Short mmCIF file of C-alpha atoms in Angstrom, two decimals:
data_model
loop_
_atom_site.label_atom_id
_atom_site.label_comp_id
_atom_site.label_asym_id
_atom_site.label_seq_id
_atom_site.Cartn_x
_atom_site.Cartn_y
_atom_site.Cartn_z
CA MET A 1 0.17 0.32 0.06
CA ILE A 2 1.60 3.71 -0.88
CA ARG A 3 -0.35 5.45 1.68
CA THR A 4 0.61 3.26 4.85
CA SER A 5 3.97 5.15 5.05
CA LYS A 6 1.74 8.52 5.26
CA PHE A 7 -1.00 6.60 7.55
CA LEU A 8 2.58 5.29 9.76
CA ALA A 9 3.58 8.87 10.09
CA LEU A 10 0.02 10.72 10.74
CA ALA A 11 0.03 7.64 13.17
CA LEU A 12 2.64 8.23 15.25
CA LEU A 13 2.21 11.80 15.47
CA ALA A 14 -1.02 11.17 16.80
CA TYR A 15 0.02 8.87 19.78
CA ALA A 16 3.12 9.49 20.16
CA ALA A 17 1.96 11.65 23.13
CA VAL A 18 2.23 8.71 25.47
CA ALA A 19 4.23 8.28 27.87
CA GLY A 20 4.91 5.23 29.49
CA SER A 21 4.02 1.72 28.71
CA GLU A 22 1.74 -0.89 30.26
CA PRO A 23 2.43 -4.42 31.04
CA ALA A 24 1.07 -7.41 29.13
CA VAL A 25 1.10 -10.97 28.31
CA THR A 26 0.96 -12.57 25.44
CA VAL A 27 -2.04 -14.88 25.08
CA ARG A 28 -0.80 -16.83 21.76
CA ALA A 29 3.06 -17.56 19.85
CA ILE A 30 3.33 -14.78 17.80
CA GLU A 31 5.55 -13.04 15.27
CA LEU A 32 6.24 -8.86 15.85
CA LYS A 33 5.64 -6.88 12.94
CA ALA A 34 8.15 -4.85 12.60
CA THR A 35 5.14 -2.45 10.81
CA PRO A 36 1.44 -3.20 11.73
CA ALA A 37 0.87 -5.56 8.73
CA ALA A 38 0.40 -9.23 8.64
CA ASP A 39 2.88 -9.14 5.84
CA GLY A 40 4.86 -7.01 7.87
CA LYS A 41 8.62 -8.18 8.50
CA THR A 42 8.65 -10.44 11.51
CA VAL A 43 11.24 -9.29 14.18
CA VAL A 44 11.25 -12.04 16.47
CA ALA A 45 8.51 -14.56 17.34
CA LEU A 46 7.50 -14.53 21.12
CA PRO A 47 5.96 -18.24 22.75
CA THR A 48 2.66 -18.23 24.86
CA ASP A 49 2.71 -15.90 28.32
CA SER A 50 5.60 -13.63 27.07
CA ALA A 51 5.90 -10.66 29.36
CA VAL A 52 5.93 -7.72 27.15
CA ASP A 53 4.72 -3.73 26.96
CA VAL A 54 2.27 -2.09 25.40
CA VAL A 55 3.44 1.03 24.05
CA SER A 56 0.88 2.92 22.16
CA ARG A 57 -2.42 1.17 19.58
CA GLN A 58 -3.67 1.44 16.30
CA GLY A 59 -6.71 0.20 15.72
CA ALA A 60 -6.50 -3.62 15.76
CA TRP A 61 -2.55 -3.23 16.19
CA VAL A 62 -0.47 -2.46 19.46
CA GLN A 63 3.10 -1.68 19.94
CA LEU A 64 4.61 -3.81 21.45
CA LYS A 65 8.08 -3.72 23.04
CA ALA A 66 9.95 -6.97 24.64
CA GLY A 67 13.23 -6.88 25.99
CA ARG A 68 15.43 -5.64 23.61
CA ASN A 69 12.89 -5.62 20.79
CA THR A 70 9.82 -3.64 19.54
CA GLY A 71 7.33 -4.24 16.77
CA TRP A 72 3.77 -4.84 16.48
CA ALA A 73 1.37 -7.77 17.51
CA LYS A 74 -2.74 -7.86 17.73
CA LEU A 75 -4.82 -6.30 20.16
CA PHE A 76 -6.00 -9.66 20.70
CA ASP A 77 -3.00 -11.94 20.98
CA VAL A 78 -2.23 -9.57 23.99
CA ARG A 79 -4.15 -8.88 27.52
CA LEU A 80 -3.77 -6.29 29.86
CA ALA A 81 -1.73 -7.69 33.12
CA SER A 82 -4.37 -7.28 35.54
CA ALA A 83 -4.16 -5.06 38.62
CA SER A 84 -4.43 -8.52 40.99
CA ASN A 85 -1.14 -9.15 39.65
CA ALA A 86 0.21 -5.62 40.93
CA PRO A 87 1.45 -4.90 44.13
CA ALA A 88 -1.34 -3.86 46.58
CA LYS A 89 -4.02 -1.50 45.42
CA SER A 90 -2.24 1.23 46.49
CA GLY A 91 -3.72 3.68 44.04
CA THR A 92 -0.38 3.41 42.41
CA GLY A 93 -0.45 0.45 42.06
CA SER A 94 -3.64 -0.02 39.14
CA ASN A 95 -3.01 3.51 38.08
CA ALA A 96 0.33 2.60 36.54
CA MET A 97 -1.59 -0.69 35.16
CA ALA A 98 -4.16 1.38 33.63
CA GLN A 99 -2.27 3.37 32.14
CA THR A 100 -1.61 3.40 29.01
CA LEU A 101 -2.55 1.55 25.90
CA GLY A 102 -1.28 3.80 24.00
CA LEU A 103 -4.34 6.08 22.51
CA ALA A 104 -4.89 9.62 22.27
CA ALA A 105 -2.57 12.39 24.19
CA GLY A 106 -2.82 12.81 27.33
CA THR A 107 -1.99 10.69 30.90
CA ARG A 108 -5.14 9.31 32.17
CA THR A 109 -5.18 9.05 35.64
CA SER A 110 -7.09 6.13 37.55
CA THR A 111 -10.27 7.16 40.53
CA VAL A 112 -11.21 4.05 40.94
CA THR A 113 -12.68 3.81 44.32
CA THR A 114 -12.25 7.05 46.16
CA GLY A 115 -14.58 7.46 48.59
CA VAL A 116 -17.88 8.66 47.19
CA ARG A 117 -20.60 6.56 47.26
CA GLY A 118 -20.64 4.04 44.34
CA LEU A 119 -23.45 3.16 41.69
CA ASP A 120 -24.67 -0.43 43.89
CA ALA A 121 -27.79 -3.08 43.81
CA ASP A 122 -29.14 -0.83 47.07
CA MET A 123 -28.64 2.31 45.50
CA LEU A 124 -30.83 1.55 42.58
CA SER A 125 -33.50 0.08 44.65
CA LYS A 126 -33.73 2.89 46.82
CA ALA A 127 -33.68 5.56 43.63
CA VAL A 128 -36.01 8.27 44.09
CA PRO A 129 -37.07 9.21 40.51
CA ASN A 130 -35.60 13.30 39.49
CA PRO A 131 -37.37 14.56 36.92
CA GLN A 132 -35.21 17.97 37.23
CA GLU A 133 -32.33 15.94 37.04
CA PHE A 134 -33.71 14.42 33.78
CA ALA A 135 -34.77 17.86 32.31
CA THR A 136 -31.12 18.64 32.54
CA LEU A 137 -30.42 15.38 30.38
CA GLU A 138 -32.85 16.60 27.99
CA SER A 139 -31.28 19.93 27.88
CA TYR A 140 -27.70 18.74 26.66
CA ALA A 141 -29.53 16.36 23.81
CA SER A 142 -27.72 17.13 20.39
CA THR A 143 -30.15 17.21 17.37
CA LYS A 144 -28.65 15.24 14.03
CA GLU A 145 -27.73 17.96 12.87
CA GLN A 146 -25.41 18.91 15.35
CA ALA A 147 -24.15 15.16 15.32
CA GLN A 148 -23.73 16.43 11.90
CA THR A 149 -21.07 19.27 12.22
CA PHE A 150 -19.66 17.28 14.84
CA ALA A 151 -18.80 14.14 13.02
CA LYS A 152 -17.68 17.40 10.23
CA ALA A 153 -14.91 18.45 12.28
CA GLY A 154 -13.87 15.17 13.19
CA ARG A 155 -13.58 14.52 9.87
CA LEU A 156 -16.00 11.19 10.25
CA ASP A 157 -17.37 9.88 7.57
CA THR A 158 -20.24 7.48 6.78
CA ARG A 159 -19.02 3.47 5.99
CA GLN A 160 -20.81 0.73 4.27
CA VAL A 161 -20.24 -1.99 7.39
CA GLU A 162 -22.13 -5.52 6.84
CA THR A 163 -23.01 -6.67 10.45
CA LEU A 164 -20.96 -9.45 11.88
CA VAL A 165 -22.22 -12.61 13.20
CA ALA A 166 -21.57 -14.96 16.32
CA GLY A 167 -18.27 -16.54 16.07
CA GLY A 168 -17.36 -14.20 12.34
CA ALA A 169 -18.56 -15.75 8.72
CA LYS A 170 -18.27 -19.33 7.96
CA THR A 171 -16.27 -18.30 4.27
CA GLY A 172 -14.01 -15.48 6.68
CA ALA A 173 -13.14 -13.94 2.85
CA ALA A 174 -13.25 -9.83 3.02
CA LYS A 175 -14.86 -8.66 0.08
CA MET B 1 -57.47 -13.65 14.55
CA ASN B 2 -55.62 -12.26 16.90
CA ALA B 3 -54.99 -15.00 20.13
CA ARG B 4 -51.38 -14.43 20.48
CA HIS B 5 -51.76 -16.07 24.15
CA PRO B 6 -53.83 -19.16 25.09
CA LEU B 7 -54.61 -17.65 28.21
CA ALA B 8 -56.46 -14.43 26.80
CA VAL B 9 -58.41 -17.30 24.68
CA ALA B 10 -59.20 -18.96 28.05
CA ALA B 11 -60.25 -15.00 30.22
CA LEU B 12 -62.62 -14.45 27.07
CA LEU B 13 -64.48 -18.00 27.44
CA VAL B 14 -64.47 -17.56 31.11
CA VAL B 15 -66.11 -13.72 30.70
CA ALA B 16 -68.29 -15.09 27.74
CA ALA B 17 -69.69 -18.41 30.43
CA VAL B 18 -70.20 -16.20 32.95
CA LEU B 19 -71.96 -12.77 31.91
CA PRO B 20 -75.25 -12.31 32.42
CA SER B 21 -77.86 -13.05 29.99
CA GLY B 22 -78.75 -9.72 30.53
CA CYS B 23 -75.53 -8.27 29.53
CA ALA B 24 -74.43 -7.02 26.27
CA ALA B 25 -72.69 -9.64 25.07
CA PRO B 26 -70.88 -9.67 21.62
CA GLY B 27 -72.31 -12.01 19.60
CA PRO B 28 -70.07 -13.64 16.55
CA SER B 29 -70.95 -10.70 14.55
CA GLU B 30 -69.79 -8.29 16.56
CA PRO B 31 -65.90 -9.66 17.83
CA MET B 32 -64.76 -7.75 21.11
CA THR B 33 -60.61 -8.05 21.37
CA GLN B 34 -59.53 -10.07 24.00
CA LYS B 35 -58.50 -7.10 25.15
CA ASP B 36 -61.23 -4.70 25.08
CA VAL B 37 -63.48 -8.40 27.18
CA ALA B 38 -60.89 -7.74 30.02
CA ARG B 39 -61.05 -4.71 30.03
CA SER B 40 -64.85 -4.60 30.96
CA VAL B 41 -64.94 -7.15 33.39
CA LEU B 42 -61.41 -5.08 35.34
CA GLY B 43 -63.65 -4.02 37.86
CA GLY B 44 -64.14 -7.43 38.75
CA PHE B 45 -66.87 -9.65 40.18
CA SER B 46 -66.77 -13.35 41.99
CA ILE B 47 -68.33 -16.70 40.79
CA GLY B 48 -67.34 -18.99 43.00
CA GLY B 49 -64.61 -17.62 44.66
CA ILE B 50 -62.22 -16.47 42.04
CA ASN B 51 -62.63 -13.46 40.97
CA VAL B 52 -62.91 -13.46 37.01
CA GLY B 53 -61.48 -9.21 37.15
CA ALA B 54 -58.20 -10.64 38.37
CA ALA B 55 -58.05 -13.55 36.29
CA ALA B 56 -58.68 -11.88 33.30
CA GLY B 57 -56.59 -9.13 34.21
CA ALA B 58 -53.86 -11.43 34.87
CA ALA B 59 -54.59 -12.51 31.29
CA MET B 60 -53.73 -9.02 29.79
CA ASN B 61 -50.33 -8.80 31.58
CA ALA B 62 -49.78 -12.16 30.05
CA GLN B 63 -51.03 -11.04 26.89
CA GLU B 64 -48.52 -7.35 27.79
CA ALA B 65 -45.96 -9.28 27.95
CA TYR B 66 -45.49 -10.84 24.06
CA ARG B 67 -47.71 -7.83 22.15
CA GLU B 68 -44.73 -5.57 21.10
CA ILE B 69 -44.80 -2.24 22.67
CA PRO B 70 -45.52 0.63 20.68
CA GLU B 71 -42.11 3.14 20.51
CA SER B 72 -44.18 5.96 22.02
CA GLU B 73 -44.67 3.88 25.20
CA GLU B 74 -41.30 2.18 24.67
CA ILE B 75 -39.96 6.41 24.91
CA VAL B 76 -42.30 7.23 28.11
CA MET B 77 -40.69 3.63 29.68
CA GLY B 78 -37.73 4.65 29.41
CA ASN B 79 -37.45 7.97 30.38
CA ASN B 80 -38.99 7.23 33.75
CA ILE B 81 -36.05 4.71 33.81
CA ALA B 82 -33.70 7.50 33.30
CA ALA B 83 -35.13 9.78 35.25
CA GLY B 84 -35.38 7.00 38.58
CA LEU B 85 -31.47 6.28 37.51
CA LEU B 86 -31.00 10.44 37.49
CA GLY B 87 -32.47 9.41 41.63
CA ALA B 88 -29.58 7.15 42.25
CA ALA B 89 -26.61 9.36 40.22
CA PRO B 90 -26.98 12.74 39.26
CA LEU B 91 -25.06 14.23 35.79
CA VAL B 92 -21.55 15.77 36.54
CA LYS B 93 -22.89 18.54 34.63
CA GLN B 94 -19.40 19.82 33.21
CA SER B 95 -21.77 20.71 29.71
CA ALA B 96 -18.48 20.75 27.82
CA GLN B 97 -18.34 17.22 28.19
CA GLU B 98 -22.40 16.05 28.12
CA ARG B 99 -22.05 18.23 25.29
CA TYR B 100 -19.22 16.18 23.98
CA VAL B 101 -20.76 12.80 24.69
CA ASN B 102 -24.72 13.65 22.91
CA ASN B 103 -22.59 14.02 20.39
CA VAL B 104 -20.30 11.45 19.84
CA GLY B 105 -23.57 9.43 20.30
CA ARG B 106 -25.69 11.06 18.39
CA TRP B 107 -24.12 10.64 15.66
CA LEU B 108 -23.92 6.92 16.22
CA ALA B 109 -26.86 6.41 16.64
CA VAL B 110 -27.49 7.51 13.50
CA HIS B 111 -25.89 4.46 11.83
CA SER B 112 -28.06 2.67 14.29
CA GLY B 113 -31.37 0.76 13.30
CA ARG B 114 -33.23 3.35 15.57
CA PRO B 115 -31.85 7.01 14.26
CA ASP B 116 -35.41 9.01 15.15
CA LEU B 117 -34.85 7.96 18.41
CA PRO B 118 -34.73 10.63 20.82
CA TRP B 119 -31.73 10.03 21.95
CA LYS B 120 -30.32 11.51 25.54
CA PHE B 121 -27.20 10.47 26.83
CA GLY B 122 -25.47 11.47 30.19
CA VAL B 123 -22.01 11.32 32.39
CA LEU B 124 -23.05 9.92 35.77
CA ASP B 125 -21.66 11.66 38.53
CA THR B 126 -19.77 8.24 40.30
CA ASP B 127 -16.93 6.49 40.81
CA SER B 128 -19.09 2.89 39.80
CA VAL B 129 -17.56 1.73 36.48
CA ASN B 130 -20.62 1.23 34.58
CA ALA B 131 -22.91 2.37 31.03
CA PHE B 132 -26.51 2.17 31.42
CA ALA B 133 -29.08 1.68 28.38
CA THR B 134 -32.84 2.49 28.46
CA PRO B 135 -35.46 1.50 26.35
CA GLY B 136 -36.46 4.37 24.32
CA GLY B 137 -32.53 6.05 23.54
CA ASN B 138 -31.19 6.94 26.97
CA ILE B 139 -27.57 6.55 27.57
CA PHE B 140 -25.58 6.46 30.65
CA VAL B 141 -22.11 6.57 31.07
CA THR B 142 -19.84 6.59 35.14
CA ARG B 143 -17.51 8.93 35.33
CA GLY B 144 -15.92 5.98 37.28
CA LEU B 145 -15.51 4.78 33.35
CA VAL B 146 -14.95 7.89 31.84
CA VAL B 147 -11.58 8.18 33.98
CA GLN B 148 -10.41 4.79 32.13
CA ILE B 149 -11.41 6.22 28.23
CA ARG B 150 -8.85 7.10 26.26
CA SER B 151 -10.19 8.62 23.19
CA GLU B 152 -13.05 9.58 21.13
CA ALA B 153 -13.07 5.87 20.22
CA ASP B 154 -13.11 4.86 22.94
CA LEU B 155 -16.20 6.23 23.44
CA ALA B 156 -17.29 5.05 20.77
CA GLY B 157 -17.21 2.08 21.07
CA VAL B 158 -18.90 2.61 24.61
CA LEU B 159 -21.61 4.33 23.71
CA SER B 160 -22.11 2.02 20.71
CA HIS B 161 -22.41 -1.23 22.76
CA GLU B 162 -24.93 0.64 24.88
CA ILE B 163 -27.06 1.96 21.72
CA SER B 164 -27.16 -2.01 20.36
CA HIS B 165 -28.98 -2.74 23.57
CA VAL B 166 -31.35 -0.35 22.51
CA VAL B 167 -31.72 -0.93 18.76
CA LEU B 168 -31.84 -4.65 19.90
CA LYS B 169 -34.68 -4.03 22.58
CA HIS B 170 -32.84 -5.66 24.91
CA HIS B 171 -33.74 -3.95 27.85
CA LEU B 172 -37.37 -3.66 26.97
CA LYS B 173 -37.67 -7.37 26.72
CA ASP B 174 -36.41 -8.14 30.04
CA ILE B 175 -38.74 -5.21 31.21
CA GLN B 176 -42.19 -7.06 29.43
CA LYS B 177 -40.58 -11.07 30.96
CA ASN B 178 -39.97 -9.61 34.33
CA ALA B 179 -43.55 -7.57 34.90
CA GLN B 180 -45.50 -10.57 33.69
CA LYS B 181 -43.99 -11.99 36.78
CA ASN B 182 -45.93 -9.44 38.42
CA LEU B 183 -49.35 -9.59 38.22
CA ALA B 184 -50.01 -6.10 39.34
CA LEU B 185 -47.66 -4.55 36.67
CA ASP B 186 -50.54 -3.82 33.72
CA LEU B 187 -47.87 -1.94 31.58
CA ALA B 188 -51.03 -0.94 29.43
CA SER B 189 -51.60 1.39 32.17
CA LEU B 190 -48.69 3.26 30.57
CA LYS B 191 -50.65 4.71 27.83
CA GLY B 192 -51.31 8.49 28.92
CA GLY B 193 -49.79 8.12 32.30
CA GLY B 194 -46.58 10.67 31.88
CA LEU B 195 -44.46 10.22 34.09
CA ALA B 196 -46.38 10.44 36.82
CA GLY B 197 -48.43 8.13 37.30
CA GLU B 198 -48.42 4.94 39.52
CA ALA B 199 -48.24 2.43 37.13
CA ALA B 200 -45.70 3.72 35.44
CA ARG B 201 -43.31 4.17 38.60
CA ALA B 202 -44.11 0.67 38.97
CA VAL B 203 -42.68 -0.46 35.05
CA ALA B 204 -39.68 2.05 36.06
CA ARG B 205 -38.56 0.28 39.10
CA VAL B 206 -38.58 -3.39 37.32
CA GLY B 207 -36.30 -1.36 34.74
CA LEU B 208 -34.23 0.02 37.72
CA GLU B 209 -34.07 -3.47 38.55
CA GLY B 210 -32.51 -4.91 35.50
CA PHE B 211 -29.75 -3.07 35.99
CA VAL B 212 -28.84 -4.90 38.98
CA ARG B 213 -30.73 -8.16 37.04
CA GLY B 214 -28.07 -7.75 34.26
CA LEU B 215 -28.88 -9.18 30.64
CA SER B 216 -28.20 -12.51 29.35
CA ARG B 217 -24.37 -12.99 28.09
CA GLU B 218 -25.85 -13.57 24.72
CA ASP B 219 -27.51 -9.86 24.73
CA GLU B 220 -24.37 -8.79 25.94
CA LEU B 221 -21.75 -10.38 22.94
CA GLU B 222 -24.52 -9.46 20.67
CA ALA B 223 -24.60 -5.49 21.62
CA ASP B 224 -20.58 -6.07 21.58
CA ARG B 225 -20.64 -7.00 18.17
CA LEU B 226 -23.42 -4.46 16.84
CA GLY B 227 -21.51 -2.37 19.00
CA VAL B 228 -18.10 -2.30 16.87
CA VAL B 229 -20.30 -1.94 13.50
CA ILE B 230 -22.44 1.10 14.36
CA ALA B 231 -18.96 2.77 15.76
CA ALA B 232 -17.24 1.57 11.94
CA ARG B 233 -20.38 2.42 10.20
CA ALA B 234 -20.24 5.90 11.72
CA GLY B 235 -16.25 6.57 10.69
CA TYR B 236 -14.90 5.71 13.90
CA ASP B 237 -11.91 3.13 14.14
CA PRO B 238 -13.92 0.00 15.74
CA TYR B 239 -11.03 -1.29 18.22
CA GLY B 240 -12.14 0.72 20.34
CA LEU B 241 -14.80 -1.22 22.34
CA PRO B 242 -12.19 -3.68 22.51
CA ALA B 243 -9.28 -1.48 23.76
CA VAL B 244 -11.94 -0.36 26.49
CA LEU B 245 -12.74 -3.98 27.19
CA GLN B 246 -8.11 -5.10 27.92
CA THR B 247 -8.61 -1.97 30.29
CA LEU B 248 -11.40 -2.66 32.53
CA ALA B 249 -9.70 -6.60 32.83
CA THR B 250 -7.02 -4.89 34.32
CA LEU B 251 -8.87 -3.27 37.18
CA PRO B 252 -8.89 -4.64 40.52
CA ARG B 253 -11.88 -7.48 40.54
CA ASP B 254 -12.93 -7.05 44.35
CA ASP B 255 -13.10 -3.04 43.56
CA SER B 256 -16.18 -1.84 45.11
CA ALA B 257 -16.54 0.14 41.62
CA MET B 258 -16.12 -2.64 40.02
CA GLY B 259 -18.71 -4.58 41.84
CA LEU B 260 -22.61 -4.20 39.74
CA PHE B 261 -20.80 -3.64 36.52
CA LEU B 262 -18.83 -7.36 36.90
CA LYS B 263 -21.55 -8.88 38.39
CA THR B 264 -24.04 -7.82 36.12
CA HIS B 265 -21.84 -8.78 32.27
CA PRO B 266 -19.20 -11.49 30.92
CA SER B 267 -15.87 -11.03 31.81
CA PRO B 268 -14.13 -8.91 29.67
CA ALA B 269 -11.94 -11.48 28.92
CA ASP B 270 -14.46 -13.55 27.36
CA ARG B 271 -16.04 -10.32 25.39
CA LEU B 272 -12.60 -9.96 23.84
CA ALA B 273 -12.63 -13.76 23.03
CA ALA B 274 -15.68 -13.34 21.71
CA LEU B 275 -14.73 -10.50 19.55
CA GLU B 276 -11.61 -11.64 18.48
CA THR B 277 -13.51 -14.41 16.82
CA ALA B 278 -16.65 -11.85 15.58
CA MET B 279 -14.47 -9.14 13.85
CA PRO B 280 -13.00 -10.27 10.77
CA ALA B 281 -9.17 -8.76 9.10
CA SER B 282 -10.69 -6.33 7.12
CA PHE B 283 -12.63 -4.22 10.14
CA GLU B 284 -8.87 -3.35 10.20
CA ALA B 285 -9.04 -1.19 7.04
CA TYR B 286 -11.65 1.48 9.27
CA ALA B 287 -8.94 1.52 12.03
CA LYS B 288 -7.21 4.64 10.69
CA ALA B 289 -5.46 7.16 12.70
CA ASN B 290 -7.57 10.36 12.74
CA PRO B 291 -6.09 13.29 14.62
CA ALA B 292 -8.80 14.88 14.24
CA LEU B 293 -10.07 12.95 17.33
CA ALA B 294 -7.59 15.18 19.41
CA ARG B 295 -9.99 16.65 21.37
CA TYR B 296 -11.55 14.22 23.00
CA GLY B 297 -8.53 15.84 25.11
CA GLN B 298 -9.55 19.18 25.30
CA VAL B 299 -13.04 18.28 26.46
CA PHE B 300 -12.03 15.72 29.11
CA ARG B 301 -8.87 16.59 30.12
CA GLY B 302 -8.40 20.28 29.52
CA GLU B 303 -5.90 20.36 26.77
CA THR B 304 -7.69 23.51 25.62
CA VAL B 305 -5.37 25.77 26.56
CA ALA B 306 -2.48 24.81 25.50
CA VAL B 307 -3.33 25.49 21.41
CA PRO B 308 -3.77 27.63 19.83
CA ALA B 309 -4.32 31.21 21.75
CA ALA B 310 -7.10 32.33 19.51
CA GLN B 311 -9.60 29.72 21.72
CA THR B 312 -8.78 30.74 25.06
CA ALA B 313 -11.45 33.08 25.22
CA PRO B 314 -14.81 30.87 24.75
CA THR B 315 -13.41 28.43 26.95
CA ALA B 316 -12.47 30.68 29.31
CA ALA B 317 -16.59 31.74 29.45
CA ARG B 318 -17.01 27.84 30.65
CA PRO B 319 -15.95 28.18 34.02
CA THR B 320 -17.10 24.99 35.00
CA THR B 321 -14.37 23.07 32.24
CA ALA B 322 -11.54 24.75 33.76
CA PRO B 323 -10.03 21.43 35.66
CA ALA B 324 -8.75 24.03 38.20
CA ALA B 325 -11.14 24.71 39.68
CA ALA B 326 -11.78 21.70 41.19
CA PRO B 327 -13.81 21.81 43.91
CA PRO B 328 -13.25 19.69 47.42
CA ALA B 329 -14.36 16.08 46.44
CA LYS B 330 -17.23 15.80 49.20
CA ALA B 331 -18.97 17.82 47.12
CA PRO B 332 -20.71 14.94 44.64
CA PRO B 333 -22.30 17.37 42.00
CA ALA B 334 -19.41 19.56 41.52
CA LYS B 335 -16.80 16.85 41.32
CA ALA B 336 -14.11 17.22 38.35
CA ALA B 337 -15.24 14.36 36.10
CA ASN B 338 -11.95 15.24 34.69
CA PRO B 339 -8.62 14.57 36.36
CA PRO B 340 -6.61 17.67 35.79
CA PRO B 341 -3.31 16.56 33.58
CA THR B 342 -0.37 15.40 35.44
CA LYS B 343 1.97 16.34 33.66
#
């Protein structure tokens, strides 16, 4: 594909702002690719359960660091390391875990469990309807036209996409 | 004939058998609908200790559980549930964020099978990590979930999953099924009842309880599959939803903020596995980088001011978006939904 290199440069620009990386493991034996493409050059083969760091994501692909090697694998080829493996729940632990996956610029701060009462079964069963808050909700609604303007500014174009079936199409062939 | 449920037919026969001869029983030439018959005896009279009115009412409720709920009723029902949910957790009321989520959501909904519902989207001010959809097109994400989201494509993935529940009428069917179990609940009396009626409140309770019961695993996986399609149709990278699921899988399972979400959904790992088999390689072509979507960081991380100087004026006019103005954490409605950038 001729557009690939320009595309890649844009992608790097968009995603480069993320600092740090997120620990993960491979869920199957994979080949780390030099580019985010199935026909990319293989950098190194990694067995199942290899410890890697996710540096960034680009669509279906994630950029990984595996020891001294850096390359690309499918998002589905890895699972981010679960916080249960992290050193306790000291806040920084889950923050570090939930930090990257390499998307848009900016730093996320995990605020799970900061003391404000959560929305649990008890709260839902005791909820008293709040029509005033519902009116506020309505006041924020967008019209189709506003959404279209918003989409245009975000360069979002409508595409024809077939629906999916559980387990994937039997033929599997791309159209 | 419209007999869609044997109970309704049974009620018709019971009523016909017990009506006094002087009563205006419908002859074969002027048939009443089963519903008319059921309504005509709702006042109730007792034969041999059996309250015929109640029996007919039960039959109607059984029938209600199978009828197609008109969209207008679905919307009223959903709005009642939304008002209840907002009674449990208010909106963050940061207008830039609320309007942004409505723009993303409405654009996605335009690409769904029900583009013309009165779609409304809200960010709920709670630490719990969750998202909700009511019948009729009210969609909520929690602040606790939003802080785990890193891009507009991620947000689109979450919202399109919820939109899919509405399009596929998952909660509506769940409410019908569960209302049937409660014979006192008559969905039909919602007609014209508005937001205030007792019947409306009862149905809303069944809807709210639905958020605690959770939908079936199949419904959740179906919403995942349709969600990634809606996101792709709307021009988004369809891998936003799996990326969010990857992140959610890392959060501590014993964290109270994750409790209800984990109780009511298949595990993120299961959902990822199902999406992997469902999403064909051809979807990769939809995942192109889109620098225009960096606006997400401007809305949710207060990054606006750093860019062109010309944009500072309108931003300053919205004091609620200034990250520095975060009030003490004790005041939930005004709590900052976007933690200030740490660098």
